[in-house]
Coordinates of C-alpha atoms in Angstrom, one line a residue:
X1 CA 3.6 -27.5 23.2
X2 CA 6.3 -28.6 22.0
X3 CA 9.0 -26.5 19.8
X4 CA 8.6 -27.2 15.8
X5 CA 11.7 -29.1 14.3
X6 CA 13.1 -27.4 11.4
X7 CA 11.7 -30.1 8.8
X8 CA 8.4 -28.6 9.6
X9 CA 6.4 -28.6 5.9
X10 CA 4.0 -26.5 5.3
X11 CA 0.3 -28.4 4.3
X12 CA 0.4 -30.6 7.6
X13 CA -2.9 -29.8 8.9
X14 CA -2.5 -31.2 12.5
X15 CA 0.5 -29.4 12.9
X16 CA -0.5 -26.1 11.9
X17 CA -3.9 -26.7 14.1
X18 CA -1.8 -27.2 17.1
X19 CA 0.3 -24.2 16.2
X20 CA -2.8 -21.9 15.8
X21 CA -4.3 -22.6 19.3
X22 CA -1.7 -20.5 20.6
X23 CA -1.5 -16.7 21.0
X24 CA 1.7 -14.9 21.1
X25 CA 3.6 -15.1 24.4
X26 CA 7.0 -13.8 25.4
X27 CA 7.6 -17.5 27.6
X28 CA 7.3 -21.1 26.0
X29 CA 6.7 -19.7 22.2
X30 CA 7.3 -22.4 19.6
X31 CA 11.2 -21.7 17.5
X32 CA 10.2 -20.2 14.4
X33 CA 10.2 -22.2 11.4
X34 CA 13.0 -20.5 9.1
X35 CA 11.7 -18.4 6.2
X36 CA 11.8 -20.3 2.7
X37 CA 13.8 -17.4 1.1
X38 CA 13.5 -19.1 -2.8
X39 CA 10.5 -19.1 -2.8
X40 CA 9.6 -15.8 -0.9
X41 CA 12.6 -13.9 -3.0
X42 CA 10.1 -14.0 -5.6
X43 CA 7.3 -12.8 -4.0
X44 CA 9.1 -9.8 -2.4
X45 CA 10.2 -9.0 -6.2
X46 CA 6.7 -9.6 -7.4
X47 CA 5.6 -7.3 -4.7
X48 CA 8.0 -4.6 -5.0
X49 CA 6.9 -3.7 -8.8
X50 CA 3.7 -2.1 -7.8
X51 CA 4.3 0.5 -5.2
X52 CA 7.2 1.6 -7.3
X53 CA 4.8 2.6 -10.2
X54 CA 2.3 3.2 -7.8
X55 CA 4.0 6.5 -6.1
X56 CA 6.7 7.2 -8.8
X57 CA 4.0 9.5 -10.0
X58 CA 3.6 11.7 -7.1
X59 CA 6.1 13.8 -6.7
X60 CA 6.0 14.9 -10.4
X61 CA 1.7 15.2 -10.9
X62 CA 1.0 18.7 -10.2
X63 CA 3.7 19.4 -12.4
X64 CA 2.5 17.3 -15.3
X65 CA -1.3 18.0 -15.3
X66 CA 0.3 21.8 -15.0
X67 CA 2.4 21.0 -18.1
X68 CA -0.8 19.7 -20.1
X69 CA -2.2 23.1 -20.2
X70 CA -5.9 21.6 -19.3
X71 CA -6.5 23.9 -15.9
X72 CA -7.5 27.5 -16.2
X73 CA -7.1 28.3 -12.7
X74 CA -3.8 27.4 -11.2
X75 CA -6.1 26.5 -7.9
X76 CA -7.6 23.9 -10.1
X77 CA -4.9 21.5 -10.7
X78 CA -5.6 19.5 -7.3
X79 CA -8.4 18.4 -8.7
X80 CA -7.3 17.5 -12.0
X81 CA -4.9 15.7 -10.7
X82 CA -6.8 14.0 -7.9
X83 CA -9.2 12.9 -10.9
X84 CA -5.8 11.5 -13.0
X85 CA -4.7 9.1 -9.4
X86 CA -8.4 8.3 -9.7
X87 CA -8.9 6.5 -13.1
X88 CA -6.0 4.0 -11.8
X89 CA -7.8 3.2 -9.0
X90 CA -10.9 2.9 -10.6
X91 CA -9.3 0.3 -12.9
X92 CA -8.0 -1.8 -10.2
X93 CA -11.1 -1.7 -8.6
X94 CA -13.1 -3.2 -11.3
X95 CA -10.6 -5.7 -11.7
X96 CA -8.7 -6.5 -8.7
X97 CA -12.5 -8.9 -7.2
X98 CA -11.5 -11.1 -9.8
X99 CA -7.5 -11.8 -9.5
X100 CA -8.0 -13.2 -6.2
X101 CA -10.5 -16.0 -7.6
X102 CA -9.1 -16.3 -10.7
X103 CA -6.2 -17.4 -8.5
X104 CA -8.3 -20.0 -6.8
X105 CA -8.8 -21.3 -9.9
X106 CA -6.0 -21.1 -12.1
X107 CA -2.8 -20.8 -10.1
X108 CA -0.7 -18.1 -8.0
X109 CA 2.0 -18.1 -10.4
X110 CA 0.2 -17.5 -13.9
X111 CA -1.8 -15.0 -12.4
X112 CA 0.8 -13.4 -10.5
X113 CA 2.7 -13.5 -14.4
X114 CA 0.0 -12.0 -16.1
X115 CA -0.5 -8.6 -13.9
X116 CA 3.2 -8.0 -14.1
X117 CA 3.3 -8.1 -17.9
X118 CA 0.9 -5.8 -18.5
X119 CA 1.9 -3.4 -15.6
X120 CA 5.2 -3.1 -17.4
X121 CA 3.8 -2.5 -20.8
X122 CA 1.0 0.2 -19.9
X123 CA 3.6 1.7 -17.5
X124 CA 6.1 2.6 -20.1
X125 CA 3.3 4.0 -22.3
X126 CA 2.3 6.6 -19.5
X127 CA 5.8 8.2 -19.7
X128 CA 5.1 8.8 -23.1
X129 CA 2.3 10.9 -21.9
X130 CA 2.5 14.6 -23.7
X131 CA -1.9 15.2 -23.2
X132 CA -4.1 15.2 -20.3
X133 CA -6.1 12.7 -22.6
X134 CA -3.2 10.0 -22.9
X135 CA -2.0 10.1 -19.0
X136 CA -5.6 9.2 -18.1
X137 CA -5.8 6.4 -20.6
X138 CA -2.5 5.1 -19.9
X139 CA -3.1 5.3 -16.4
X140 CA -6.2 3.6 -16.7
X141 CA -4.8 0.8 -18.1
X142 CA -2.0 0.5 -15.8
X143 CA -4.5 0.1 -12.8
X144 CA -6.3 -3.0 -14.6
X145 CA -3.3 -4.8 -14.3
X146 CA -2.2 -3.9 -10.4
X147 CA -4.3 -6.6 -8.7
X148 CA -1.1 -8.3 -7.4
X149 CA -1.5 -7.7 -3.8
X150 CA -4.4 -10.1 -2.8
X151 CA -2.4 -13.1 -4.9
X152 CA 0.6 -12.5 -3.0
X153 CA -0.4 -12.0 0.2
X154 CA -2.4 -15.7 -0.3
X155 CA 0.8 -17.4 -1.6
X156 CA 2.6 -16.4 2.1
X157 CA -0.5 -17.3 3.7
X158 CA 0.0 -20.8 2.1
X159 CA 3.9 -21.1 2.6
X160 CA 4.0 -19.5 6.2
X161 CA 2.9 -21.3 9.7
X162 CA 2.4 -19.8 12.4
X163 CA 5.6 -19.2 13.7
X164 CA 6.9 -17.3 11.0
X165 CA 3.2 -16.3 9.6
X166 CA 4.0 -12.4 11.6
X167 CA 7.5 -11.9 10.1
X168 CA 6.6 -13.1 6.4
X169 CA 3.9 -11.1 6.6
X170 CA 5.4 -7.8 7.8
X171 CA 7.9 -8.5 4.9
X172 CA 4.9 -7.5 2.3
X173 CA 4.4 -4.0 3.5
X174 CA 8.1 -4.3 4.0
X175 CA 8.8 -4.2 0.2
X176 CA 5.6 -1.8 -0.3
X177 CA 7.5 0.8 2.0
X178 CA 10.6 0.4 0.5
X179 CA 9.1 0.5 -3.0
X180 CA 7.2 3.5 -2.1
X181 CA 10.2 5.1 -0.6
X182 CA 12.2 4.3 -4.4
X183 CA 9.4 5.1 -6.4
X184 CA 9.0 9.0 -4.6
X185 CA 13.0 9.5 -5.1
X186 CA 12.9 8.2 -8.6
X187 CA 9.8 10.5 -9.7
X188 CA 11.2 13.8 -7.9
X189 CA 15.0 13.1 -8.9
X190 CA 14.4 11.8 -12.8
X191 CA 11.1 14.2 -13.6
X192 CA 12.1 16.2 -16.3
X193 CA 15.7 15.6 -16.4
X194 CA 17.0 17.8 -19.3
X195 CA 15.6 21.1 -17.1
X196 CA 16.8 19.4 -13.9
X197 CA 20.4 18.2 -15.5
X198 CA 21.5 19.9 -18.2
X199 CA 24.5 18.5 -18.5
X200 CA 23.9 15.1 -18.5
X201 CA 20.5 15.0 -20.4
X202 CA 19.7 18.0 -21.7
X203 CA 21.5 16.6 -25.3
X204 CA 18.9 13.7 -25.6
X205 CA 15.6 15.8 -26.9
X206 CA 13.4 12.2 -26.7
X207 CA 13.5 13.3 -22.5
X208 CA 12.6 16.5 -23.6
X209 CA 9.8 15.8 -25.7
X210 CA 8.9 13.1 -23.2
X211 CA 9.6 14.6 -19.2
X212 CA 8.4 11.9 -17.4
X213 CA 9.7 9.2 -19.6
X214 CA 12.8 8.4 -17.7
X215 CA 11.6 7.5 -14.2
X216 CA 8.9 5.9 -15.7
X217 CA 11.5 3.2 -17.1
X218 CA 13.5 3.4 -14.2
X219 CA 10.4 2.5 -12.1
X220 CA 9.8 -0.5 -15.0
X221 CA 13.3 -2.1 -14.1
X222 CA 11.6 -3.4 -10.9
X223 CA 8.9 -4.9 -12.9
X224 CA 10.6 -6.4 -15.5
X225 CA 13.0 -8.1 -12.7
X226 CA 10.0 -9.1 -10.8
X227 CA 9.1 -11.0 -14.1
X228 CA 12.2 -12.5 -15.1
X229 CA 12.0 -13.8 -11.0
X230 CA 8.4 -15.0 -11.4
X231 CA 9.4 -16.9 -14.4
X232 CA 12.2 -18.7 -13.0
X233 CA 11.9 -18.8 -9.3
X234 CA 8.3 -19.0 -8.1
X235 CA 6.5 -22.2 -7.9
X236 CA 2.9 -23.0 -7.8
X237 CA 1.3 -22.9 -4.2
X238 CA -2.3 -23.7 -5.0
X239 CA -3.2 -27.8 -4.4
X240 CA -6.2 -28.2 -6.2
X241 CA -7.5 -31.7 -5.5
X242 CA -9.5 -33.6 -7.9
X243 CA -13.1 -34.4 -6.8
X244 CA -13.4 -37.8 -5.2
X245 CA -17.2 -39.9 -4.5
X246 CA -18.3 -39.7 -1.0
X247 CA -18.7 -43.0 0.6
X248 CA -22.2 -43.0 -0.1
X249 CA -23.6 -42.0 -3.5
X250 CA -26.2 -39.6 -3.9
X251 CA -28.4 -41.6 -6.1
X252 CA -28.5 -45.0 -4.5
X253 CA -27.3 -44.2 -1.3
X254 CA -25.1 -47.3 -0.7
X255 CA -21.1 -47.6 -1.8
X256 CA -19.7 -48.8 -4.9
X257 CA -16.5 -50.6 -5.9
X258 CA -14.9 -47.6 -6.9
X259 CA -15.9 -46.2 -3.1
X260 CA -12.8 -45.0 -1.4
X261 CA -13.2 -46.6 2.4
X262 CA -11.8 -43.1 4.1
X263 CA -13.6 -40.2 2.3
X264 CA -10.9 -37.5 0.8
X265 CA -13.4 -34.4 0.7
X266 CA -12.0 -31.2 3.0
X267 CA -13.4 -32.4 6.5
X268 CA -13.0 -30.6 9.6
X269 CA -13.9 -32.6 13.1
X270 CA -15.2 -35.4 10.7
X271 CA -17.5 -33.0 9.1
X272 CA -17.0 -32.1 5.4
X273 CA -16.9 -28.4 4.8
X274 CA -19.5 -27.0 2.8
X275 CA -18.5 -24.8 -0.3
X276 CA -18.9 -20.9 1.1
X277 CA -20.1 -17.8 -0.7
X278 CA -18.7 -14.8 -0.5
X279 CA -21.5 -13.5 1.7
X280 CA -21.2 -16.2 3.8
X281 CA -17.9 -14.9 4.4
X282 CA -18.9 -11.8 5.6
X283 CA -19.4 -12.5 9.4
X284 CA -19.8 -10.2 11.9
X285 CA -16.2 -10.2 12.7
X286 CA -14.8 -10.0 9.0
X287 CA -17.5 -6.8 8.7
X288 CA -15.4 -5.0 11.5
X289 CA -12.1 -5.9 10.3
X290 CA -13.2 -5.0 6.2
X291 CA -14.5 -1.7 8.0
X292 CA -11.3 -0.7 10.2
X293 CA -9.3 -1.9 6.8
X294 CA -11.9 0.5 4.6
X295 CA -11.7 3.8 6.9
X296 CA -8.1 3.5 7.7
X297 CA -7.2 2.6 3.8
X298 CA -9.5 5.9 2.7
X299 CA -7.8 8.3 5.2
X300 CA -4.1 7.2 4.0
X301 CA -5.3 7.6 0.9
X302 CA -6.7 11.3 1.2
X303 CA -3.3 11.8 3.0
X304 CA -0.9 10.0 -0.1
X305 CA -2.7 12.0 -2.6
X306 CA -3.1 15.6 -1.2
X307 CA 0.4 15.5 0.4
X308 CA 2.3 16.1 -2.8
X309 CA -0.2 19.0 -3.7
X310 CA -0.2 20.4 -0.1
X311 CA 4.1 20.4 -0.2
X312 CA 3.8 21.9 -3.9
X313 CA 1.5 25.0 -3.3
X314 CA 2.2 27.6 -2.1
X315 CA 2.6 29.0 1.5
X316 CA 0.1 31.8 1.0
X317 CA -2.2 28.9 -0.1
X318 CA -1.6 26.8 2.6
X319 CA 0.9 24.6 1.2
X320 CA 5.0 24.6 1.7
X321 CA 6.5 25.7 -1.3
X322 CA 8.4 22.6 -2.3
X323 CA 10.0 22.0 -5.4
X324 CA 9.3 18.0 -7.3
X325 CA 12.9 17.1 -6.1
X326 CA 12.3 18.2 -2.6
X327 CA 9.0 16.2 -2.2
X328 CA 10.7 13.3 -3.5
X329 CA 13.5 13.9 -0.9
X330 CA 10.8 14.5 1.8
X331 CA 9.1 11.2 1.0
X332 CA 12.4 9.1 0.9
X333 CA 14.1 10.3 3.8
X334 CA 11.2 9.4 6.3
X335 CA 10.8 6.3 5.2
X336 CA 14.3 4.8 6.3
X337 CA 13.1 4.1 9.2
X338 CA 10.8 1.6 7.8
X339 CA 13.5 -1.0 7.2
X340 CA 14.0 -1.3 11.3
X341 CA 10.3 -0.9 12.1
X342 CA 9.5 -4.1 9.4
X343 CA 12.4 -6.5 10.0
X344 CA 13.3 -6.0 13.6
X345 CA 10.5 -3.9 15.4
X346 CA 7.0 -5.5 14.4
X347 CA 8.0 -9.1 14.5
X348 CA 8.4 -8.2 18.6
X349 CA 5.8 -6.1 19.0
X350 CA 3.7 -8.8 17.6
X351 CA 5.0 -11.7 19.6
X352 CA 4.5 -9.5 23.0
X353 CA 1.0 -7.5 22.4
X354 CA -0.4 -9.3 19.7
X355 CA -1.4 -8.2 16.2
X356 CA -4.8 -7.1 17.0
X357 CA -2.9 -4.7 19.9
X358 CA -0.4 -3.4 16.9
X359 CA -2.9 -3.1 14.7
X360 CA -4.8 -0.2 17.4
X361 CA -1.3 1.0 18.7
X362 CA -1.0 1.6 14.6
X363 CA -4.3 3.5 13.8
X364 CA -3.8 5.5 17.4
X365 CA -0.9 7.1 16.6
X366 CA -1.2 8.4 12.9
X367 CA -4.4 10.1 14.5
X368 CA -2.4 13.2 15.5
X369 CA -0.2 13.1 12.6
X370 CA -2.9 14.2 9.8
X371 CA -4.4 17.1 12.2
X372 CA -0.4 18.3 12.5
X373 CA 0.2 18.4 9.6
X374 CA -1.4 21.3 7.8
X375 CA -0.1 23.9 10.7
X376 CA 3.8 23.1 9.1
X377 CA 2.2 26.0 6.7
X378 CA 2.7 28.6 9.4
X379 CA 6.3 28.1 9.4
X380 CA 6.8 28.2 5.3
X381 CA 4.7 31.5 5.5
X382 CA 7.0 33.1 7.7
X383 CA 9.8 32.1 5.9
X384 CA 8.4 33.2 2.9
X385 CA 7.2 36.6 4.3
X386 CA 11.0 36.8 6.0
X387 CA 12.6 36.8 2.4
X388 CA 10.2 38.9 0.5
X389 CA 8.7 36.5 -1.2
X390 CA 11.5 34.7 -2.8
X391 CA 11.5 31.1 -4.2
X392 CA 12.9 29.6 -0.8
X393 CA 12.0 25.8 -1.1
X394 CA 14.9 24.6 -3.2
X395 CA 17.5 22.6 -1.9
X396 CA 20.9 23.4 -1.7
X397 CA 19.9 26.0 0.8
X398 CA 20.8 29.2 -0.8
X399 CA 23.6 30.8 2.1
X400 CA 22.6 34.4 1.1
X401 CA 19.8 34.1 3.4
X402 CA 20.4 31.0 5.4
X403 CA 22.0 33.3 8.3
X404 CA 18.3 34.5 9.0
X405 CA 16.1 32.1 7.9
X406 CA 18.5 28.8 9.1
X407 CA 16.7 28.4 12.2
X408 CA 13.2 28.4 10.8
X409 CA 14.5 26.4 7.8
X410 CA 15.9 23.8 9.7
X411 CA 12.9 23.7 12.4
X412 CA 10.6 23.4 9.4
X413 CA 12.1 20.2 7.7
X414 CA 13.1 18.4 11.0
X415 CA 9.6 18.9 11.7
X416 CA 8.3 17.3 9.0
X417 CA 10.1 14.5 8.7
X418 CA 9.1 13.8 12.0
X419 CA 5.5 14.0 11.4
X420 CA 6.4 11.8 8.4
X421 CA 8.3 9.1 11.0
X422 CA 5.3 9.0 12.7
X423 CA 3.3 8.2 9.7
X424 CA 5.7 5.2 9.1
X425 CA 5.3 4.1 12.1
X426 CA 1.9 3.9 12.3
X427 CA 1.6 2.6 9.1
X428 CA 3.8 -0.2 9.8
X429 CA 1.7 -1.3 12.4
X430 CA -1.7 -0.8 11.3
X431 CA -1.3 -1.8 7.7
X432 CA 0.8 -4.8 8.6
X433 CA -2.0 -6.1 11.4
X434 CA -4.6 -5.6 9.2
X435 CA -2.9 -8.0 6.4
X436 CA -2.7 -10.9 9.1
X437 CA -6.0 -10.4 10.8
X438 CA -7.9 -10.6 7.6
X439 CA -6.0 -13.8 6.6
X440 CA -6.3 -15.1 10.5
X441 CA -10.2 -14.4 9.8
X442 CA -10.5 -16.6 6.3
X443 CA -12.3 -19.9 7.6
X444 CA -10.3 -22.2 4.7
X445 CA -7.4 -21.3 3.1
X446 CA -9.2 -22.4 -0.2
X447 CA -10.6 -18.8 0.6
X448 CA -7.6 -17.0 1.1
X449 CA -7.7 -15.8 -2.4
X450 CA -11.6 -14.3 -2.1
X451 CA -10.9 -12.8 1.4
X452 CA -7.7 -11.1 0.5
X453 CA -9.8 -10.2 -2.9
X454 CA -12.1 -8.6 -0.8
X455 CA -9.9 -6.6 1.1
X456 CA -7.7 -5.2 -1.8
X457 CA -11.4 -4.5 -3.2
X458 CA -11.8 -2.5 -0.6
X459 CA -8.8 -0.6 -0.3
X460 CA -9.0 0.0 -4.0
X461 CA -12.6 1.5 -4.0
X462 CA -11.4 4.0 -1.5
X463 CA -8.0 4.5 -3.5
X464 CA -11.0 6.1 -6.3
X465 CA -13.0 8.5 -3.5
X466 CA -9.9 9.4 -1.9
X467 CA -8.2 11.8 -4.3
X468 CA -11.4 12.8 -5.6
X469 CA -12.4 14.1 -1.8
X470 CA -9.3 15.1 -1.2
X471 CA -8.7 16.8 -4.2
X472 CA -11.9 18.5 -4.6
X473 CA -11.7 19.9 -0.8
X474 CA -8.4 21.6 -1.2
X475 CA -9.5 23.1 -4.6
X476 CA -12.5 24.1 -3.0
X477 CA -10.9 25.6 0.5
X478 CA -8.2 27.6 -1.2
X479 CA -10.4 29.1 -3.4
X480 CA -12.9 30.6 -0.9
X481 CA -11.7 32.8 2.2
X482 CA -13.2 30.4 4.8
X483 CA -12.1 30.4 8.5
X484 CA -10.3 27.5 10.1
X485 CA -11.5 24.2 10.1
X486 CA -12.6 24.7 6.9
X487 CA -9.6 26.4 5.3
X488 CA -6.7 24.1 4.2
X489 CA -6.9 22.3 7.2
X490 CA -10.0 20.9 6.2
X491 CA -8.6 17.7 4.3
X492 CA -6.2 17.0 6.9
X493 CA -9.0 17.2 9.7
X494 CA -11.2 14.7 7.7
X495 CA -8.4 12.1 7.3
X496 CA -7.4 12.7 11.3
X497 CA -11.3 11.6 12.2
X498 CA -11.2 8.6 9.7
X499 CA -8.7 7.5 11.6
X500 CA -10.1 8.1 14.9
X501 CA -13.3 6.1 14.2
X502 CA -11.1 3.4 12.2
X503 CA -9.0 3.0 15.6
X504 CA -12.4 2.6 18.1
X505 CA -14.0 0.2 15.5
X506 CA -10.9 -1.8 16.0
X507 CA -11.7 -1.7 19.4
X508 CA -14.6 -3.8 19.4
X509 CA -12.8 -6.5 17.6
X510 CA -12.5 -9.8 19.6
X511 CA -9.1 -11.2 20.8
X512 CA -10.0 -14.2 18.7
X513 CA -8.9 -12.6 15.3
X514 CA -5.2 -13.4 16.6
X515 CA -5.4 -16.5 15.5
X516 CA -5.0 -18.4 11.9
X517 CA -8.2 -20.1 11.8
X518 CA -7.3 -21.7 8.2
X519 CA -4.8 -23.4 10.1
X520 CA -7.3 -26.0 11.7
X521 CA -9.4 -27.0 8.3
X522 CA -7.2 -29.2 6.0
X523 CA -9.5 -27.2 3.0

């Protein structure tokens, strides 16, 4: 095969069906196509709004269902705030089956339009929360409007070949990393400002009637410049042709005048392609992948949600003792690494093992991660118990005790930003895979839109059980005297054998998922 010339367009069917024949190979690979940066600037900004509001929350949400005065029992506020995570998901779940069809129907762009105007509205409104009762409907609301993610990742579908297809791809996680990674600093650093800085906000009393207020519209910014991109920079993708007579009409079976001689209808080997349901699209192969996707999805989701409890509780209840700034910090720090991993890392990883091989490398090593994980609770209780029980968590490091406690201090936090470097790691690869193998699985790419529908379905149903598993177990575990597995460690166990069965299901997955099988139908 020959390289691809630069003037390579994207919607040349024979083209892109010679391109997908081929696997990734390190010798004779066809030069990459360059990335269409106008129109994928948008999309990164489009795609950057959600995780932003997404995880801005978490560093601040034991804090604020504490604040609402709604929990009794101190022990109980993991689960009052795995159920506030929960009515977001829950939202998006209901709603997010149908932005991926309404896209098929109406366009990329308004669609794409429409979920970022209302996330920015409903958004502000939850920093106004000051009741239990408001967060939850605010919240709600915000989650109807999140079904971005299965549009976009169809518009790079549609804008990508296959030499570029991997990198464009890994650019979407890319921007949900680096959104994450913004959205934890902004919630731990701005939460409460007029307690945290004094000096600077304490004179405004709107933040202090309103805590959570000002990340909330620093975490809008993104949205509202994803918008104001949307409007003026991205450009419909979908081609919706208009229905043309088949040569031979169905009621008298011979041609007319107004026949065309070559029939127009999506053909592929000379055969026109049937409409497909959405069971139809559930083969035996897109089970296994929606499967992997579904148990890997729920653990990271268990793990999202009860992280920010776990480093909030404390030591003596199996947690670290960590102040809202220093799990913001915690959550930032580790995910620097993502930039490499995204830009520079997967794309060769990919071209070399293949995205199914990343994709298992990927749900392998975060296997480990979730069973260390609890056990950095041995290391806060000693410090704890070395200091008499003082509040120790709370950077700067206090030097009255650092010359006794450093080493343990230290040990603890490089540690766990290691643990959490592995996590990005894995992530990367998993998550990324996943995204192309589902797409590489779509027979048309007229159902690009229902099969990445499906999948964000998917995630999102497991984005509602998640924090309501995860949340209910830790309530449950530190409240009773139970022996280990079944102590604190208990959550983390779970989402460590989610993982393990997600990695062996991927196993079973054929070699043939490598390749973009929309590629060879013109539909």
């Amino acid at each position: 095969m020959h390289p691809r010339s630069n003037s390579h367009r994207h919607g040349d069917a024979d083209s892109e069906a010679e391109a997908s024949t081929s696997l990734p190979t390190t010798t004779g690979a066809p030069k990459e196509t360059p990335l269409p940066w106008t129109q994928l600037s948008a999309l990164l900004a489009v795609r950057l709004a959600e995780p932003i509001n997404f995880t801005l929350v978490m560093p601040f949400i034991y804090e604020m269902v504490e604040g609402f005065d709604v929990v009794k029992n101190p022990q109980d506020v993991s689960f009052y705030a795995g159920l506030l995570l929960t009515s977001y998901s829950i939202c998006q779940a209901i709603t997010t089956m149908y932005w991926g069809p309404l896209s098929d129907r109406i366009g990329r762009r308004p669609t794409l339009l429409m979920g970022l105007t209302g996330d920015l509205a409903t958004f502000v409104l939850f920093g106004l929360s000051k009741s239990y009762k408001w967060a939850i409907i605010t919240r709600s609301l915000n989650g109807f409007f999140a079904g971005n993610s299965a549009v976009v990742k169809s518009v790079v579908a549609e804008i990508a070949d296959d030499t570029n297809r991997p990198r464009m791809m890994a650019l979407l996680p890319l921007m949900w990393n680096i959104g994450a990674v913004a959205g934890a600093a902004v919630g731990g650093l701005l939460a409460d400002p007029a307690n945290q800085y004094p000096s600077i906000f304490g004179r405004f009393d709107i933040l202090r009637t309103y805590p959570y207020l000002l990340p909330c519209l620093v975490g809008s910014l993104t949205t509202t410049f994803g918008l104001i991109v949307g409007l003026f920079k991205l450009k419909e993708t979908l081609v919706i042709e208009p229905a043309v007579p088949d040569v031979v009409t169905q009621e008298a079976g011979i041609a007319t005048e107004a026949t065309p001689l070559v029939s127009t209808a999506p053909q592929q080997n000379g055969e026109p392609l049937p409409a497909q349901s959405m069971l139809s699209l559930l083969t035996p192969t897109c089970k296994f992948v929606m499967a992997t996707n579904l148990l890997m999805c729920l653990a990271i989701a268990m793990g999202d949600q009860i992280y920010p409890i776990f480093a909030a509780s404390a030591p003596a209840d199996g947690g670290l003792g960590f102040s809202t700034r220093d799990i913001g910090i915690s959550l930032s720090v580790s995910s620097v690494a993502v930039l490499y991993l995204q830009l520079v890392a997967y794309p060769k990883l990919v071209q070399k093992y293949g995205t199914l091989t990343c994709c298992q490398m990927g749900l392998k090593i975060m296997t480990p991660f979730f069973f260390a994980m609890p056990f950095l609770s041995l290391l806060s209780s000693r410090i704890e118990n070395m200091i008499a029980g003082k509040t120790f968590m709370r950077l700067p490091v206090p030097t009255d005790w650092m010359s006794f406690v450093g080493f343990e201090y230290c040990m603890l936090w490089i540690l766990l930003i290691g643990l959490l470097l592995v996590r990005i790691t894995g992530n990367v690869l998993a998550f990324t895979s996943l995204n192309l193998l589902v797409s590489n699985i779509a027979p048309s790419k007229a159902t690009l839109g229902t099969m990445n529908g499906m999948q964000q379905l998917g995630a999102t149903c497991v984005r509602i059980v998640g924090p309501l598993i995860s949340g209910t177990l830790w309530s449950w575990s530190i409240k009773h005297s139970v022996p280990f597995p079944f102590n604190s460690h208990l959550v983390w166990i779970l989402c460590s054998c989610l993982m393990a069965i997600s990695w062996w299901m991927s196993l079973k997955l054929p070699n043939s998922v490598n390749v973009f099988a929309s590629g060879q139908t013109r539909r």
